[in-house]
XYZ file of N, CA and C in Angstrom:
666
model
N -7.580 -35.207 11.873
C -6.778 -35.105 13.094
C -7.572 -35.563 14.313
N -8.876 -35.264 14.322
C -9.715 -35.685 15.443
C -9.813 -37.209 15.495
N -9.960 -37.832 14.327
C -10.031 -39.300 14.264
C -8.727 -39.913 14.736
N -7.614 -39.341 14.284
C -6.301 -39.852 14.684
C -6.088 -39.695 16.183
N -6.525 -38.562 16.742
C -6.405 -38.340 18.184
C -7.224 -39.361 18.959
N -8.412 -39.694 18.455
C -9.264 -40.685 19.114
C -8.605 -42.059 19.102
N -7.958 -42.391 18.002
C -7.282 -43.696 17.907
C -6.091 -43.763 18.852
N -5.313 -42.685 18.892
C -4.101 -42.681 19.715
C -4.397 -42.582 21.206
N -5.608 -42.145 21.551
C -5.955 -41.999 22.966
C -5.961 -43.339 23.694
N -6.047 -44.422 22.943
C -6.051 -45.758 23.560
C -4.642 -46.309 23.751
N -3.648 -45.580 23.257
C -2.259 -46.017 23.429
C -1.731 -45.448 24.741
N -1.290 -46.298 25.668
C -0.903 -45.833 27.009
C 0.486 -45.228 27.107
N 1.204 -45.095 25.999
C 2.569 -44.562 26.068
C 2.790 -43.563 24.932
N 3.841 -42.771 25.087
C 4.206 -41.819 24.043
C 3.282 -40.623 23.923
N 2.516 -40.329 24.982
C 1.562 -39.221 24.905
C 2.261 -37.877 24.680
N 3.396 -37.672 25.332
C 4.089 -36.386 25.200
C 4.549 -36.163 23.766
N 5.173 -37.176 23.156
C 5.644 -37.038 21.778
C 4.483 -36.864 20.816
N 3.379 -37.565 21.073
C 2.199 -37.430 20.218
C 1.616 -36.029 20.332
N 1.635 -35.478 21.536
C 1.125 -34.126 21.743
C 1.947 -33.114 20.947
N 3.276 -33.260 20.976
C 4.148 -32.375 20.198
C 3.850 -32.491 18.715
N 3.621 -33.725 18.268
C 3.303 -33.961 16.859
C 1.987 -33.276 16.480
N 0.995 -33.383 17.337
C -0.312 -32.799 17.032
C -0.254 -31.273 17.027
N 0.560 -30.688 17.889
C 0.728 -29.237 17.860
C 1.363 -28.799 16.540
N 2.310 -29.582 16.066
C 2.922 -29.290 14.765
C 1.899 -29.436 13.645
N 1.102 -30.504 13.706
C 0.122 -30.767 12.654
C -0.991 -29.729 12.632
N -1.443 -29.289 13.823
C -2.534 -28.308 13.854
C -2.054 -26.969 13.304
N -0.786 -26.646 13.533
C -0.236 -25.407 12.960
C -0.226 -25.493 11.434
N 0.256 -26.617 10.905
C 0.348 -26.769 9.449
C -1.038 -26.891 8.822
N -1.961 -27.555 9.498
C -3.311 -27.702 8.969
C -4.016 -26.351 8.908
N -3.818 -25.524 9.934
C -4.413 -24.181 9.937
C -3.861 -23.365 8.776
N -2.561 -23.463 8.556
C -1.933 -22.763 7.436
C -2.494 -23.266 6.111
N -2.675 -24.580 5.996
C -3.146 -25.174 4.745
C -4.563 -24.716 4.413
N -5.438 -24.657 5.426
C -6.824 -24.242 5.198
C -6.873 -22.822 4.638
N -6.092 -21.932 5.226
C -6.075 -20.542 4.762
C -5.365 -20.433 3.414
N -4.309 -21.229 3.212
C -3.570 -21.206 1.952
C -4.445 -21.669 0.795
N -5.252 -22.696 1.027
C -6.139 -23.220 -0.012
C -7.183 -22.177 -0.400
N -7.568 -21.334 0.571
C -8.526 -20.253 0.276
C -7.778 -19.148 -0.470
N -7.569 -19.367 -1.765
C -6.725 -18.468 -2.562
C -7.336 -17.078 -2.717
N -8.617 -16.943 -2.322
C -9.253 -15.631 -2.410
C -8.994 -14.777 -1.171
N -8.188 -15.284 -0.255
C -7.840 -14.529 0.955
C -6.381 -14.085 0.881
N -6.178 -12.810 1.078
C -4.830 -12.250 1.086
C -4.500 -11.805 2.503
N -3.385 -12.278 3.035
C -2.994 -11.953 4.409
C -1.845 -10.955 4.401
N -1.998 -9.892 5.175
C -0.929 -8.923 5.357
C -0.553 -8.884 6.828
N 0.736 -8.868 7.101
C 1.189 -8.858 8.492
C 2.050 -7.639 8.764
N 1.931 -7.125 9.972
C 2.644 -5.924 10.376
C 3.294 -6.162 11.745
N 4.540 -5.744 11.871
C 5.282 -5.867 13.143
C 5.401 -7.309 13.630
N 5.452 -8.268 12.721
C 5.547 -9.675 13.143
C 6.860 -9.963 13.871
N 7.835 -9.068 13.727
C 9.112 -9.237 14.440
C 8.924 -9.167 15.950
N 7.777 -8.613 16.387
C 7.495 -8.526 17.817
C 7.119 -9.891 18.412
N 6.843 -10.864 17.551
C 6.502 -12.207 18.039
C 7.756 -12.921 18.515
N 7.655 -13.531 19.698
C 8.785 -14.269 20.252
C 8.258 -15.472 21.016
N 8.295 -16.630 20.369
C 7.762 -17.833 21.002
C 8.826 -18.597 21.784
N 10.038 -18.043 21.825
C 11.075 -18.626 22.677
C 10.839 -18.259 24.145
N 10.069 -17.194 24.358
C 9.721 -16.769 25.708
C 8.198 -16.723 25.801
N 7.573 -17.675 26.518
C 6.110 -17.749 26.590
C 5.470 -16.458 27.091
N 4.280 -16.192 26.599
C 3.526 -15.016 27.013
C 2.037 -15.320 26.927
N 1.228 -14.374 27.384
C -0.214 -14.433 27.175
C -0.505 -13.653 25.896
N -1.094 -14.307 24.920
C -1.445 -13.650 23.664
C -2.920 -13.243 23.731
N -3.197 -11.987 23.417
C -4.581 -11.533 23.363
C -4.857 -10.949 21.977
N -6.083 -11.109 21.493
C -6.479 -10.573 20.192
C -7.978 -10.335 20.197
N -8.429 -9.430 19.333
C -9.861 -9.260 19.151
C -10.409 -10.438 18.347
N -11.688 -10.739 18.542
C -12.270 -11.958 17.970
C -13.385 -11.574 17.006
N -13.197 -11.895 15.703
C -14.171 -11.536 14.692
C -14.783 -12.730 13.963
N -14.007 -13.807 13.807
C -14.513 -14.969 13.073
C -13.677 -16.203 13.385
N -14.080 -17.335 12.805
C -13.339 -18.578 12.998
C -11.933 -18.487 12.412
N -11.753 -17.654 11.391
C -10.437 -17.522 10.763
C -9.427 -16.938 11.745
N -9.906 -16.183 12.745
C -9.012 -15.665 13.797
C -8.206 -16.801 14.420
N -8.919 -17.870 14.727
C -8.297 -19.009 15.410
C -7.231 -19.641 14.521
N -7.570 -19.813 13.239
C -6.602 -20.372 12.294
C -5.373 -19.482 12.195
N -5.607 -18.170 12.136
C -4.502 -17.225 12.024
C -3.552 -17.320 13.216
N -4.118 -17.398 14.410
C -3.274 -17.492 15.609
C -2.516 -18.809 15.629
N -3.194 -19.903 15.325
C -2.541 -21.215 15.362
C -1.462 -21.342 14.291
N -1.600 -20.594 13.199
C -0.589 -20.611 12.144
C 0.746 -20.054 12.612
N 0.735 -19.216 13.622
C 1.930 -18.475 14.016
C 3.013 -19.358 14.636
N 2.596 -20.406 15.335
C 3.578 -21.252 16.024
C 2.920 -22.553 16.479
N 3.729 -23.567 16.653
C 3.230 -24.830 17.210
C 3.284 -24.808 18.737
N 3.730 -23.689 19.305
C 3.863 -23.569 20.762
C 2.772 -22.665 21.340
N 1.547 -22.848 20.863
C 0.420 -22.055 21.338
C -0.681 -22.979 21.847
N -1.216 -22.641 23.012
C -2.363 -23.349 23.579
C -3.498 -22.350 23.741
N -4.679 -22.725 23.294
C -5.832 -21.836 23.373
C -6.653 -22.097 24.629
N -7.263 -21.039 25.135
C -8.304 -21.163 26.153
C -9.632 -21.169 25.401
N -10.427 -22.223 25.584
C -11.635 -22.415 24.774
C -12.876 -22.558 25.656
N -14.020 -22.403 25.026
C -15.285 -22.573 25.726
C -15.583 -24.057 25.926
N -16.510 -24.344 26.834
C -16.833 -25.735 27.171
C -17.324 -26.530 25.964
N -18.163 -25.899 25.111
C -18.741 -26.648 23.991
C -17.664 -27.086 23.001
N -16.572 -26.331 22.945
C -15.445 -26.713 22.096
C -14.667 -27.850 22.749
N -14.412 -27.692 24.035
C -13.605 -28.668 24.781
C -14.264 -30.050 24.796
N -15.590 -30.069 24.894
C -16.316 -31.341 24.990
C -17.044 -31.693 23.697
N -16.693 -31.051 22.599
C -17.329 -31.329 21.318
C -17.152 -32.799 20.918
N -18.228 -33.476 20.504
C -18.093 -34.870 20.065
C -17.304 -35.000 18.763
N -17.160 -33.886 18.028
C -16.462 -33.934 16.743
C -14.959 -33.733 16.929
N -14.561 -32.652 17.618
C -13.129 -32.390 17.753
C -12.678 -32.166 19.189
N -13.543 -32.522 20.158
C -13.163 -32.371 21.559
C -11.954 -33.203 21.949
N -11.885 -34.419 21.409
C -10.756 -35.300 21.732
C -9.437 -34.664 21.285
N -9.438 -34.067 20.099
C -8.245 -33.398 19.588
C -7.872 -32.206 20.463
N -8.885 -31.411 20.855
C -8.657 -30.235 21.698
C -8.002 -30.642 23.012
N -8.498 -31.722 23.604
C -7.933 -32.185 24.885
C -6.536 -32.771 24.683
N -6.316 -33.414 23.545
C -5.006 -33.978 23.239
C -3.963 -32.873 23.115
N -4.393 -31.729 22.595
C -3.498 -30.588 22.419
C -3.240 -29.850 23.729
N -3.989 -30.211 24.777
C -3.793 -29.570 26.070
C -4.465 -28.218 26.185
N -5.428 -27.934 25.295
C -6.151 -26.663 25.373
C -6.895 -26.579 26.703
N -7.099 -25.359 27.172
C -7.679 -25.118 28.493
C -9.152 -24.742 28.362
N -10.016 -25.359 29.180
C -11.419 -24.978 29.221
C -11.653 -23.980 30.352
N -12.595 -23.074 30.138
C -12.871 -22.055 31.148
C -14.026 -22.452 32.058
N -14.436 -23.720 31.986
C -15.611 -24.161 32.745
C -15.444 -23.971 34.249
N -14.247 -24.204 34.756
C -14.013 -24.112 36.195
C -13.486 -22.743 36.623
N -13.405 -21.822 35.675
C -12.839 -20.516 35.987
C -11.331 -20.530 35.811
N -10.771 -19.375 35.580
C -9.337 -19.252 35.300
C -8.492 -19.682 36.493
N -8.895 -19.298 37.691
C -8.072 -19.571 38.876
C -7.831 -21.058 39.094
N -8.836 -21.882 38.787
C -8.681 -23.324 38.981
C -7.802 -23.960 37.915
N -7.486 -23.193 36.859
C -6.633 -23.707 35.791
C -5.200 -23.169 35.868
N -4.915 -22.384 36.882
C -3.580 -21.771 37.003
C -2.480 -22.820 37.006
N -2.648 -23.897 37.765
C -1.603 -24.929 37.841
C -1.370 -25.594 36.484
N -2.456 -25.869 35.747
C -2.329 -26.468 34.415
C -1.612 -25.519 33.468
N -1.950 -24.241 33.561
C -1.319 -23.247 32.701
C 0.159 -23.100 33.052
N 0.471 -23.150 34.351
C 1.867 -23.059 34.779
C 2.704 -24.195 34.168
N 2.139 -25.404 34.125
C 2.850 -26.548 33.546
C 3.067 -26.360 32.053
N 2.072 -25.797 31.367
C 2.219 -25.544 29.934
C 3.302 -24.506 29.674
N 3.351 -23.484 30.518
C 4.384 -22.450 30.388
C 5.767 -23.068 30.558
N 5.918 -23.967 31.519
C 7.195 -24.638 31.746
C 7.639 -25.428 30.512
N 6.660 -25.906 29.738
C 6.957 -26.666 28.521
C 7.199 -25.750 27.326
N 7.095 -24.434 27.554
C 7.404 -23.480 26.496
C 6.225 -22.996 25.683
N 5.001 -23.290 26.142
C 3.818 -22.871 25.386
C 3.355 -21.479 25.801
N 2.933 -20.687 24.818
C 2.255 -19.423 25.088
C 0.756 -19.700 25.149
N 0.034 -18.903 25.937
C -1.402 -19.111 26.144
C -2.175 -18.042 25.378
N -3.063 -18.487 24.492
C -3.858 -17.569 23.675
C -5.265 -17.433 24.253
N -5.664 -16.190 24.516
C -6.991 -15.907 25.053
C -7.627 -14.771 24.259
N -8.879 -14.965 23.852
C -9.658 -13.858 23.303
C -10.354 -13.190 24.482
N -9.872 -12.033 24.930
C -10.414 -11.434 26.160
C -11.879 -11.020 26.056
N -12.400 -10.873 24.828
C -13.822 -10.561 24.682
C -14.695 -11.771 25.008
N -14.114 -12.959 24.969
C -14.849 -14.174 25.305
C -15.526 -14.825 24.128
N -16.120 -14.054 23.245
C -16.780 -14.588 22.062
C -16.605 -13.599 20.913
N -16.842 -14.088 19.701
C -16.624 -13.239 18.534
C -17.617 -12.083 18.490
N -17.149 -10.950 18.017
C -17.989 -9.764 17.907
C -18.836 -9.850 16.639
N -20.099 -9.451 16.735
C -20.978 -9.454 15.562
C -20.744 -8.222 14.690
N -20.036 -7.258 15.231
C -19.688 -6.044 14.487
C -18.189 -5.834 14.611
N -17.707 -4.740 14.059
C -16.280 -4.414 14.192
C -15.962 -3.762 15.532
N -16.995 -3.522 16.336
C -16.803 -2.861 17.622
C -16.182 -3.829 18.630
N -15.178 -3.338 19.354
C -14.494 -4.164 20.348
C -15.377 -4.334 21.579
N -15.541 -5.584 22.018
C -16.385 -5.866 23.175
C -15.652 -5.673 24.495
N -16.374 -5.899 25.575
C -15.792 -5.775 26.918
C -14.749 -6.873 27.137
N -13.645 -6.534 27.791
C -12.604 -7.501 28.102
C -12.908 -8.180 29.435
N -12.782 -9.499 29.455
C -12.856 -10.238 30.713
C -11.478 -10.223 31.384
N -11.459 -10.525 32.667
C -10.231 -10.355 33.466
C -9.262 -11.526 33.405
N -9.693 -12.667 32.848
C -8.897 -13.889 32.929
C -7.462 -13.768 32.457
N -7.260 -13.198 31.266
C -5.910 -13.095 30.701
C -4.988 -12.289 31.599
N -5.528 -11.253 32.220
C -4.727 -10.340 33.022
C -4.468 -10.907 34.417
N -5.397 -11.729 34.895
C -5.182 -12.451 36.151
C -4.046 -13.457 35.991
N -4.064 -14.199 34.889
C -3.001 -15.180 34.630
C -1.654 -14.483 34.497
N -1.634 -13.378 33.764
C -0.396 -12.612 33.580
C 0.190 -12.199 34.922
N -0.676 -11.715 35.819
C -0.212 -11.257 37.131
C 0.251 -12.418 37.997
N -0.533 -13.499 38.040
C -0.199 -14.632 38.916
C 1.085 -15.335 38.482
N 1.264 -15.479 37.160
C 2.410 -16.238 36.660
C 3.528 -15.342 36.131
N 3.367 -14.013 36.330
C 4.393 -13.048 35.911
C 4.740 -13.207 34.422
N 3.700 -13.223 33.590
C 3.864 -13.405 32.156
C 3.601 -12.100 31.408
N 4.408 -11.830 30.417
C 4.167 -10.671 29.557
C 2.951 -10.930 28.674
N 2.359 -9.853 28.170
C 1.185 -9.946 27.310
C 1.573 -9.502 25.902
N 1.229 -10.323 24.905
C 1.461 -9.988 23.506
C 0.127 -9.643 22.842
N -0.149 -8.353 22.588
C -1.406 -7.978 21.936
C -1.289 -8.099 20.409
N -2.307 -8.699 19.782
C -2.352 -8.818 18.324
C -3.662 -8.213 17.820
N -3.550 -7.239 16.931
C -4.720 -6.593 16.343
C -5.113 -7.327 15.067
N -6.386 -7.657 14.939
C -6.886 -8.355 13.756
C -7.864 -7.456 13.004
N -7.677 -7.371 11.704
C -8.562 -6.529 10.878
C -9.017 -7.286 9.632
N -10.317 -7.238 9.346
C -10.852 -7.827 8.126
C -11.291 -9.277 8.251
N -11.019 -9.913 9.369
C -11.344 -11.332 9.527
C -12.854 -11.563 9.619
N -13.567 -10.571 10.148
C -15.018 -10.682 10.225
C -15.667 -10.641 8.860
N -15.003 -10.012 7.883
C -15.527 -9.967 6.521
C -15.208 -11.242 5.746
N -14.165 -11.959 6.193
C -13.744 -13.174 5.487
C -14.791 -14.275 5.613
N -15.357 -14.407 6.794
C -16.395 -15.422 6.997
C -17.262 -15.020 8.187
N -18.547 -14.874 7.936
C -19.488 -14.525 8.988
C -19.973 -15.791 9.692
N -20.562 -15.608 10.857
C -21.098 -16.745 11.600
C -22.152 -17.444 10.759
N -22.093 -18.768 10.721
C -23.003 -19.646 9.968
C -22.706 -19.684 8.466
N -21.678 -18.937 8.003
C -21.238 -19.069 6.614
C -20.443 -20.360 6.464
N -20.431 -20.915 5.237
C -19.691 -22.149 4.977
C -18.454 -21.923 4.106
N -18.398 -20.754 3.465
C -17.280 -20.468 2.580
C -16.598 -19.162 2.986
N -15.277 -19.136 2.817
C -14.516 -17.924 3.081
C -14.638 -17.006 1.865
N -15.034 -15.775 2.090
C -15.232 -14.826 0.997
C -13.902 -14.211 0.555
N -13.923 -13.628 -0.641
C -12.755 -12.897 -1.124
C -12.509 -11.717 -0.192
N -11.315 -11.633 0.349
C -11.047 -10.591 1.338
C -9.548 -10.422 1.557
N -9.214 -9.284 2.158
C -7.847 -9.038 2.619
C -7.893 -8.933 4.135
N -7.135 -9.760 4.792
C -7.083 -9.740 6.255
C -5.694 -9.303 6.684
N -5.646 -8.612 7.805
C -4.368 -8.079 8.276
C -4.246 -8.266 9.781
N -3.029 -8.513 10.230
C -2.790 -8.524 11.674
C -1.546 -7.704 11.989
N -1.579 -7.114 13.167
C -0.459 -6.280 13.618
C -0.113 -6.663 15.048
N 1.147 -6.932 15.289
C 1.608 -7.325 16.616
C 2.139 -6.089 17.340
N 1.599 -5.826 18.509
C 2.062 -4.699 19.316
C 3.193 -5.147 20.243
N 4.020 -4.217 20.717
C 5.090 -4.582 21.659
C 4.517 -5.260 22.905
N 5.291 -6.158 23.456
C 4.850 -6.876 24.665
C 4.636 -5.911 25.833
N 3.667 -6.259 26.653
C 3.390 -5.496 27.872
C 3.885 -6.312 29.063
N 4.782 -5.769 29.839
C 5.294 -6.496 31.005
C 4.193 -6.663 32.050
N 4.248 -7.739 32.779
C 3.189 -8.057 33.746
C 3.103 -7.009 34.859
N 4.230 -6.339 35.126
C 4.259 -5.336 36.200
C 4.387 -3.910 35.652
N 3.928 -3.690 34.429
C 3.978 -2.362 33.814
C 2.928 -1.464 34.476
N 3.377 -0.543 35.290
C 2.466 0.310 36.067
C 1.742 1.366 35.241
N 2.097 1.485 33.967
C 1.359 2.414 33.103
C -0.110 1.997 32.965
N -0.351 0.701 33.157
C -1.708 0.174 32.984
C -2.371 -0.171 34.317
N -1.795 0.284 35.400
C -2.380 0.022 36.706
C -1.519 -0.890 37.547
N -1.933 -1.079 38.787
C -1.133 -1.857 39.736
C -1.697 -3.241 40.010
N -2.895 -3.551 39.499
C -3.488 -4.876 39.712
C -4.209 -5.299 38.431
N -4.557 -6.583 38.362
C -5.122 -7.102 37.114
C -6.475 -6.484 36.781
N -7.241 -6.066 37.802
C -8.523 -5.412 37.526
C -8.307 -4.094 36.785
N -7.324 -3.318 37.258
C -7.018 -2.045 36.605
C -6.435 -2.268 35.209
N -5.578 -3.282 35.101
C -4.960 -3.581 33.813
C -5.995 -4.011 32.774
N -7.018 -4.718 33.201
C -8.072 -5.149 32.272
C -8.685 -3.945 31.569
N -9.044 -2.941 32.329
C -9.676 -1.742 31.761
C -8.688 -0.909 30.944
N -7.486 -0.724 31.493
C -6.502 0.142 30.831
C -5.986 -0.468 29.529
N -5.698 -1.765 29.551
C -5.194 -2.421 28.342
C -6.291 -2.516 27.293
N -7.541 -2.692 27.740
C -8.653 -2.690 26.788
C -8.730 -1.356 26.056
N -8.579 -0.251 26.791
C -8.639 1.067 26.180
C -7.455 1.291 25.230
N -6.268 0.849 25.654
C -5.070 0.936 24.807
C -5.264 0.108 23.536
N -5.792 -1.108 23.692
C -6.023 -2.004 22.569
C -7.019 -1.373 21.595
N -8.090 -0.789 22.140
C -9.120 -0.161 21.311
C -8.547 0.999 20.494
N -7.738 1.827 21.138
C -7.127 2.967 20.456
C -6.238 2.497 19.308
N -5.417 1.483 19.576
C -4.517 0.952 18.552
C -5.302 0.264 17.433
N -6.378 -0.448 17.803
C -7.184 -1.150 16.793
C -7.906 -0.152 15.892
N -8.447 0.913 16.472
C -9.127 1.946 15.683
C -8.152 2.563 14.681
N -6.941 2.841 15.135
C -5.925 3.445 14.277
C -5.539 2.483 13.156
N -5.349 1.226 13.509
C -4.967 0.199 12.527
C -6.078 0.010 11.491
N -7.322 0.022 11.947
C -8.466 -0.150 11.043
C -8.552 1.007 10.046
N -8.287 2.207 10.510
C -8.298 3.367 9.623
C -7.179 3.270 8.587
N -6.033 2.783 9.013
C -4.905 2.596 8.082
C -5.271 1.599 6.988
N -5.903 0.496 7.403
C -6.216 -0.576 6.465
C -7.356 -0.199 5.542
């Protein structure tokens, strides 16, 4: 896909249709990679809470590279917020930019207009609020970016709990291990839900605590 994106980047027309095609292909490719790993069993809970007809900010805990595949499998209408090294990667950076993924190099506020345009096109924005994958099962500190975007653009938040993905493949591993991974979708949180505070700073802390409580409970169940 990266090679194809590099070739098509020289074509001065049809960029929008090509972008739609690549979003479809990346969804199917993510599904195929996990499907081929026959030693991985996926269980899903509350998936009915997913609604890609109405864009939202998707947040999830980050345990491994398989997290990304799992999220991208859910819909072709998802755009990720990625780190600079991913965005400018010589291997797949061209594909990432073709897909319209957002880099955090300039800070979230400078990307608000770009994100607003993606929302108008029907895309949901996926952010790992911890910023990087956790080396343990412990949930890390949440950054404010996802909650700032939610407040500025009046977007609901879709929390997704991930369990077992860190056991599927550790950092620097080359093979996915035999494992059972599970995800659970929580009800959407409205951007102006005062249960979590009145501003994005308060919501960052409150939603993190809510997410942690739900994740701990889900982990015990699994």
